[in-house]
Amino acid sequence: MGKFLNFEMNEQLLFKSFLFLWIMSIPFKNIIFQASSILMVVYFVFHLFKTKIFIVLKDNFNKTRFLFIGFVLIIFSMLLGNISNLEILDKKSWSLIFMFIYRYGLMFIILAYFYKFDYFSKKDIVLFCVLSFFFLGLTGVYQVITYPQVVLGEGIVGTLDNRNAFGLSIGMGFVLSLLLIKDRKILGFLLISFFAFFMIFSFCRSSWVASFSAAFVFFSLNYKDFRLKHLGYLFIFLGFLLLLYFSFDSFQTRFAQLLEGNSSNRTMIWQHTLVLVQKSLLVGYGMDSWKNLGDEFLLQYPDPHNMVLEILIKTGIIGLITCFFTIAVVLFKIFKTKNYILLPIATYFLIITQFDFGAFGSKELLSFLTIFVFYLYSDTFKFVK
């Protein structure tokens, strides 16, 4: 009996190690991210055929059937877009659909499956996410120490190659830290200040707007629970922000650009994209066809910088309906289960995707979104002891 329990504990530790590596490496999208996801899939297949408890998959499906329907419809719209535009597809157009299923659909199934066997907890998920964002922040610390001028205009990127990608994950760390402050005031306050500094000096304004919106939702939902101590932390934090603002011209400049509506050519991108959308409104142009659409202005940019327009340009109205249906399923689940604590995170995802990152190709955003949706549904997956 003792050997069996020890073996089971070792299996749990093994999977939890894979899970830890996967979440820690999401912001970096490196070889560890790829390898850890493969290890999770291999271990899932091994465990499934070893135990032969296939009923777990059926039970999980029954509890997430509307979410599953939404995901299948999204895949259908992607396939339809490709089939209708074979002449302009890129070499990765079909593999992107497969990877979308693998990275997000299959990973959700794996998380639900092993959570049902009590291989990890929701606290593990939160801890791993915080550590992932914090570790990325530490790479920003290293960059500031070795190249202090980065805060004067270029923007902190850490070990990433894009300040918006850095701002995305750091902003998620900021929002997640907000949720911790109710139970762990000092830790939450320190994390909020840490992530706020690096989010600000990433100069990723989409992350600023999304984080502010998420914070507004958080305070609107919890203002009745605030005490004098919370207000003290709030005033200290606001003082911290004002100190940064008046100490750095780069902060003032980017903030002024935000208030003036400087879109960094996004409005032009959206206008050009809308013209193309109207020419193939029903099914779009397929996956990874952006460079073959014949608009020289758009070739300067990797995507439309707007979730709705990306869905339309790739999958048309059909894809937009399926995506909105799936989003509605998730939001309905939040309100049905009264899991309002997750609304700030949902707000962050919805806002930031209106200015940066896409609905289909952003690995870090969609991976964390997969974790978010799993967390929302996790209470419906009862443990099998």
XYZ file of C-alpha atoms in Angstrom:
385
model
C 0.000 0.000 0.000
C 2.804 2.375 0.923
C 4.624 1.652 -2.342
C 1.440 2.317 -4.313
C 0.875 5.648 -2.588
C 4.510 6.579 -3.119
C 4.244 5.701 -6.822
C 1.055 7.756 -7.167
C 2.690 10.718 -5.422
C 5.677 10.458 -7.754
C 3.318 10.519 -10.739
C 1.592 13.608 -9.386
C 4.934 15.304 -8.822
C 6.020 14.414 -12.347
C 2.943 15.941 -13.950
C 3.088 18.981 -11.675
C 6.693 19.517 -12.799
C 5.597 19.459 -16.444
C 2.777 21.876 -15.615
C 5.152 24.198 -13.786
C 7.612 24.271 -16.695
C 4.813 24.889 -19.187
C 3.307 27.833 -17.311
C 6.698 29.320 -16.434
C 7.772 29.272 -20.083
C 4.560 30.644 -21.653
C 5.724 34.295 -21.799
C 8.986 33.265 -23.442
C 7.576 30.840 -26.061
C 10.914 29.030 -26.060
C 11.969 25.415 -26.447
C 10.939 24.700 -22.838
C 7.416 25.854 -23.688
C 7.294 23.463 -26.618
C 8.953 20.549 -24.826
C 6.852 20.815 -21.664
C 3.600 20.848 -23.639
C 4.732 17.730 -25.532
C 5.623 16.034 -22.242
C 2.171 16.852 -20.861
C 0.519 15.352 -23.933
C 2.678 12.217 -23.840
C 2.018 11.735 -20.142
C -1.708 12.297 -20.695
C -1.831 9.564 -23.348
C 0.238 7.232 -21.146
C -1.955 7.815 -18.093
C -5.183 7.491 -20.058
C -4.292 4.111 -21.525
C -2.735 2.903 -18.286
C -5.829 3.616 -16.204
C -8.363 3.131 -19.037
C -10.765 5.449 -17.192
C -12.155 6.958 -20.384
C -15.346 7.916 -18.580
C -13.437 10.905 -17.156
C -13.206 12.457 -20.610
C -16.895 11.881 -21.238
C -17.831 13.364 -17.881
C -15.661 16.428 -18.478
C -17.176 16.852 -21.920
C -20.711 16.735 -20.525
C -19.830 19.507 -18.078
C -18.294 21.722 -20.754
C -20.380 20.811 -23.796
C -21.343 24.378 -24.740
C -17.715 25.446 -24.464
C -16.766 22.432 -26.592
C -19.398 23.329 -29.188
C -18.036 26.867 -29.351
C -14.470 25.624 -29.814
C -15.513 23.179 -32.569
C -17.413 25.944 -34.370
C -14.327 28.177 -34.230
C -12.264 25.382 -35.807
C -14.984 24.932 -38.447
C -14.840 28.640 -39.339
C -11.049 28.453 -39.628
C -11.279 25.452 -41.956
C -13.998 27.124 -44.016
C -11.892 30.257 -44.404
C -8.949 28.183 -45.641
C -10.982 26.047 -48.037
C -12.538 29.150 -49.584
C -9.181 30.861 -50.224
C -6.765 28.154 -51.320
C -5.043 30.466 -53.824
C -3.803 32.973 -51.204
C -2.985 30.684 -48.293
C 0.506 30.591 -46.827
C 2.450 27.418 -46.106
C 1.496 27.564 -42.413
C -2.221 28.128 -42.944
C -3.227 24.532 -42.238
C -0.656 23.806 -39.541
C -1.889 26.863 -37.595
C -5.301 25.228 -37.235
C -3.727 22.015 -35.985
C -1.541 23.921 -33.519
C -4.568 25.907 -32.332
C -6.320 22.633 -31.458
C -3.172 21.217 -29.869
C -2.046 24.249 -27.852
C -5.421 25.305 -26.486
C -8.091 22.626 -26.981
C -5.947 19.648 -26.028
C -4.210 21.492 -23.194
C -7.592 22.368 -21.690
C -8.609 18.699 -21.878
C -5.349 17.676 -20.178
C -5.754 20.204 -17.386
C -9.343 19.107 -16.737
C -8.354 15.439 -16.843
C -5.512 15.606 -14.310
C -7.359 18.053 -12.082
C -10.057 15.424 -11.778
C -7.435 13.031 -10.392
C -6.222 15.674 -7.916
C -2.784 15.910 -9.545
C -2.677 19.647 -8.886
C -4.795 22.337 -7.253
C -6.128 25.747 -8.216
C -3.608 27.246 -5.794
C -0.844 25.575 -7.816
C -2.165 27.215 -10.979
C -2.277 30.663 -9.378
C 1.179 30.240 -7.842
C 2.744 29.068 -11.104
C 1.186 31.979 -13.017
C 2.408 34.542 -10.480
C 5.893 33.009 -10.574
C 5.848 33.057 -14.374
C 4.986 36.763 -14.490
C 7.411 37.538 -11.673
C 10.273 35.709 -13.380
C 9.609 37.695 -16.552
C 9.676 40.826 -14.401
C 13.088 39.796 -13.062
C 14.422 39.733 -16.616
C 13.192 43.328 -16.778
C 15.115 44.087 -13.581
C 18.256 42.710 -15.201
C 17.709 44.845 -18.307
C 17.209 48.025 -16.245
C 20.358 47.312 -14.224
C 22.498 46.627 -17.301
C 20.928 49.301 -19.515
C 19.171 51.986 -17.385
C 18.440 54.177 -20.432
C 15.725 51.716 -21.454
C 13.238 53.508 -19.167
C 13.850 56.783 -20.973
C 12.049 55.880 -24.163
C 12.659 52.449 -25.682
C 10.623 50.502 -23.171
C 11.516 47.460 -21.066
C 11.326 44.135 -22.879
C 13.239 41.852 -20.505
C 14.501 38.888 -22.527
C 11.667 39.214 -25.043
C 11.962 40.958 -28.397
C 8.878 43.151 -28.122
C 7.759 45.587 -25.433
C 4.085 44.854 -26.109
C 4.630 41.149 -25.442
C 6.428 42.061 -22.222
C 3.647 44.469 -21.250
C 0.987 41.833 -21.923
C 2.327 39.334 -19.391
C 3.380 41.952 -16.848
C -0.105 43.462 -17.076
C -1.605 40.046 -16.373
C 0.669 39.813 -13.357
C -0.631 43.198 -12.189
C -4.284 42.121 -12.496
C -3.661 38.777 -10.808
C -1.924 40.582 -7.936
C -5.042 42.724 -7.453
C -6.989 39.576 -6.676
C -4.437 38.562 -4.046
C -4.609 41.781 -2.063
C -7.853 40.854 -0.272
C -6.264 37.867 1.484
C -2.571 38.751 1.369
C -2.450 42.526 1.688
C 1.293 43.152 1.990
C 2.310 40.552 -0.619
C -0.410 41.739 -2.975
C 0.636 45.381 -2.544
C 4.297 44.595 -3.205
C 3.468 42.545 -6.303
C 1.108 45.244 -7.605
C 3.848 47.863 -7.226
C 6.427 45.587 -8.857
C 4.260 44.771 -11.863
C 2.977 48.353 -12.154
C 6.530 49.713 -12.504
C 7.472 47.316 -15.286
C 4.113 47.608 -17.007
C 4.456 51.408 -17.086
C 8.010 51.343 -18.414
C 7.248 48.725 -21.011
C 5.334 51.673 -22.544
C 2.727 49.174 -23.744
C -0.292 51.475 -23.671
C -2.748 48.676 -24.484
C -1.635 46.991 -21.262
C -2.099 50.298 -19.402
C -5.676 50.660 -20.640
C -6.549 47.000 -20.073
C -5.038 47.003 -16.571
C -6.823 50.226 -15.600
C -10.119 48.784 -16.885
C -9.568 45.556 -14.956
C -8.688 47.530 -11.802
C -11.861 49.613 -12.219
C -13.944 46.425 -12.437
C -12.150 45.004 -9.395
C -12.797 48.103 -7.261
C -16.414 48.299 -8.445
C -17.016 44.722 -7.326
C -15.213 44.963 -3.989
C -15.558 48.541 -2.743
C -17.945 47.457 0.030
C -15.270 45.157 1.460
C -12.547 47.805 1.607
C -11.315 48.948 4.982
C -9.163 51.860 6.096
C -6.045 49.736 5.652
C -6.928 49.099 1.999
C -7.368 52.836 1.412
C -3.954 53.398 2.948
C -2.394 50.973 0.466
C -4.293 52.679 -2.349
C -2.996 56.148 -1.462
C 0.561 54.838 -1.140
C 0.260 53.227 -4.560
C -1.149 56.393 -6.138
C 1.720 58.340 -4.588
C 4.117 55.818 -6.111
C 2.560 56.364 -9.550
C 2.731 60.156 -9.214
C 6.381 59.919 -8.179
C 7.167 57.892 -11.299
C 5.158 60.245 -13.504
C 6.916 63.425 -12.392
C 10.326 61.740 -12.344
C 10.385 60.472 -15.933
C 9.687 62.508 -19.064
C 9.282 59.243 -21.002
C 6.302 58.296 -18.825
C 4.748 61.735 -19.301
C 5.249 61.572 -23.072
C 3.635 58.155 -23.503
C 0.773 59.087 -21.204
C 0.173 62.297 -23.163
C 0.112 60.288 -26.399
C -2.510 58.034 -24.858
C -4.711 60.963 -23.818
C -4.315 62.593 -27.257
C -5.526 59.427 -28.971
C -2.222 58.690 -30.694
C -2.898 55.194 -32.020
C 0.549 54.437 -33.498
C -1.105 53.996 -36.913
C -3.695 51.582 -35.579
C -6.586 53.600 -36.978
C -4.980 53.403 -40.435
C -4.465 49.671 -40.022
C -8.108 49.252 -39.046
C -9.336 51.322 -41.999
C -7.310 49.311 -44.510
C -8.393 46.059 -42.885
C -12.070 47.020 -43.030
C -11.814 47.598 -46.775
C -10.525 44.042 -47.231
C -13.081 42.594 -44.819
C -15.947 43.958 -46.919
C -14.680 42.044 -49.960
C -14.886 38.665 -48.222
C -17.311 39.294 -45.420
C -18.799 35.834 -44.968
C -15.777 33.533 -44.588
C -12.765 35.876 -44.563
C -9.445 35.065 -46.223
C -8.254 32.089 -44.195
C -5.434 31.617 -41.735
C -2.022 33.228 -42.265
C -3.038 34.919 -45.523
C -2.280 38.439 -44.235
C 0.825 38.916 -46.392
C -0.985 37.813 -49.541
C -3.940 40.199 -49.407
C -2.375 42.761 -51.743
C -2.347 45.764 -49.407
C 1.184 47.185 -49.290
C 0.434 49.382 -46.272
C -0.635 46.372 -44.180
C 2.570 44.505 -45.022
C 4.337 46.752 -42.495
C 2.372 45.154 -39.658
C 1.968 41.541 -38.507
C -1.807 41.689 -37.899
C -4.776 44.101 -37.613
C -4.051 44.898 -33.944
C -7.696 44.227 -33.130
C -9.335 40.942 -32.159
C -12.627 41.594 -33.963
C -10.923 42.621 -37.190
C -8.544 39.668 -37.056
C -11.458 37.280 -36.669
C -13.253 38.957 -39.586
C -10.225 39.050 -41.883
C -9.447 35.369 -41.286
C -12.829 33.719 -40.736
C -15.442 36.320 -41.666
C -18.845 36.845 -40.099
C -19.181 33.110 -39.506
C -16.023 33.099 -37.405
C -17.062 36.250 -35.557
C -20.386 34.667 -34.558
C -18.690 31.476 -33.348
C -16.094 33.416 -31.332
C -18.722 35.674 -29.778
C -20.785 32.602 -28.923
C -17.791 31.063 -27.118
C -17.027 34.311 -25.274
C -20.693 34.511 -24.257
C -20.515 30.943 -22.906
C -17.513 31.894 -20.736
C -19.111 35.115 -19.462
C -22.378 33.311 -18.757
C -20.444 30.733 -16.732
C -18.843 33.522 -14.662
C -22.225 35.053 -13.825
C -24.009 31.722 -13.357
C -21.423 30.520 -10.833
C -21.116 34.031 -9.315
C -17.384 33.790 -9.865
C -17.130 37.560 -10.102
C -13.523 37.574 -8.927
C -12.596 36.468 -12.443
C -14.294 39.415 -14.148
C -11.217 41.697 -13.891
C -9.134 39.067 -15.690
C -11.809 38.629 -18.362
C -11.898 42.418 -18.748
C -8.139 42.511 -19.218
C -8.265 39.901 -21.991
C -11.168 41.588 -23.789
C -9.661 45.086 -23.654
C -6.059 44.342 -24.569
C -7.084 42.317 -27.631
C -8.782 45.404 -29.075
C -5.380 47.037 -29.548
C -2.746 44.293 -29.566
C -2.482 40.540 -29.971
C -4.862 38.344 -31.867
C -7.573 35.777 -31.507
C -5.636 33.008 -33.227
C -1.872 33.503 -33.227
C -0.796 34.933 -29.865
C 0.635 31.919 -28.040
C 1.179 33.595 -24.689
C -2.224 35.284 -24.546
C -4.169 32.234 -25.711
C -2.236 29.886 -23.409
C -3.043 32.010 -20.368
C -6.609 32.348 -21.642
C -6.796 28.534 -21.725
C -5.645 28.453 -18.091
C -8.206 31.128 -17.212
C -11.090 29.193 -18.776
C -9.943 26.002 -17.081
C -9.831 27.798 -13.729
C -13.377 29.027 -14.306
C -14.670 25.511 -14.985
C -12.431 23.697 -12.493
C -15.040 23.483 -9.739
C -17.232 21.404 -12.042
C -14.530 18.737 -12.236
C -14.871 16.645 -9.087
C -11.864 14.713 -7.885
C -11.597 10.981 -8.438
C -9.921 9.487 -5.385
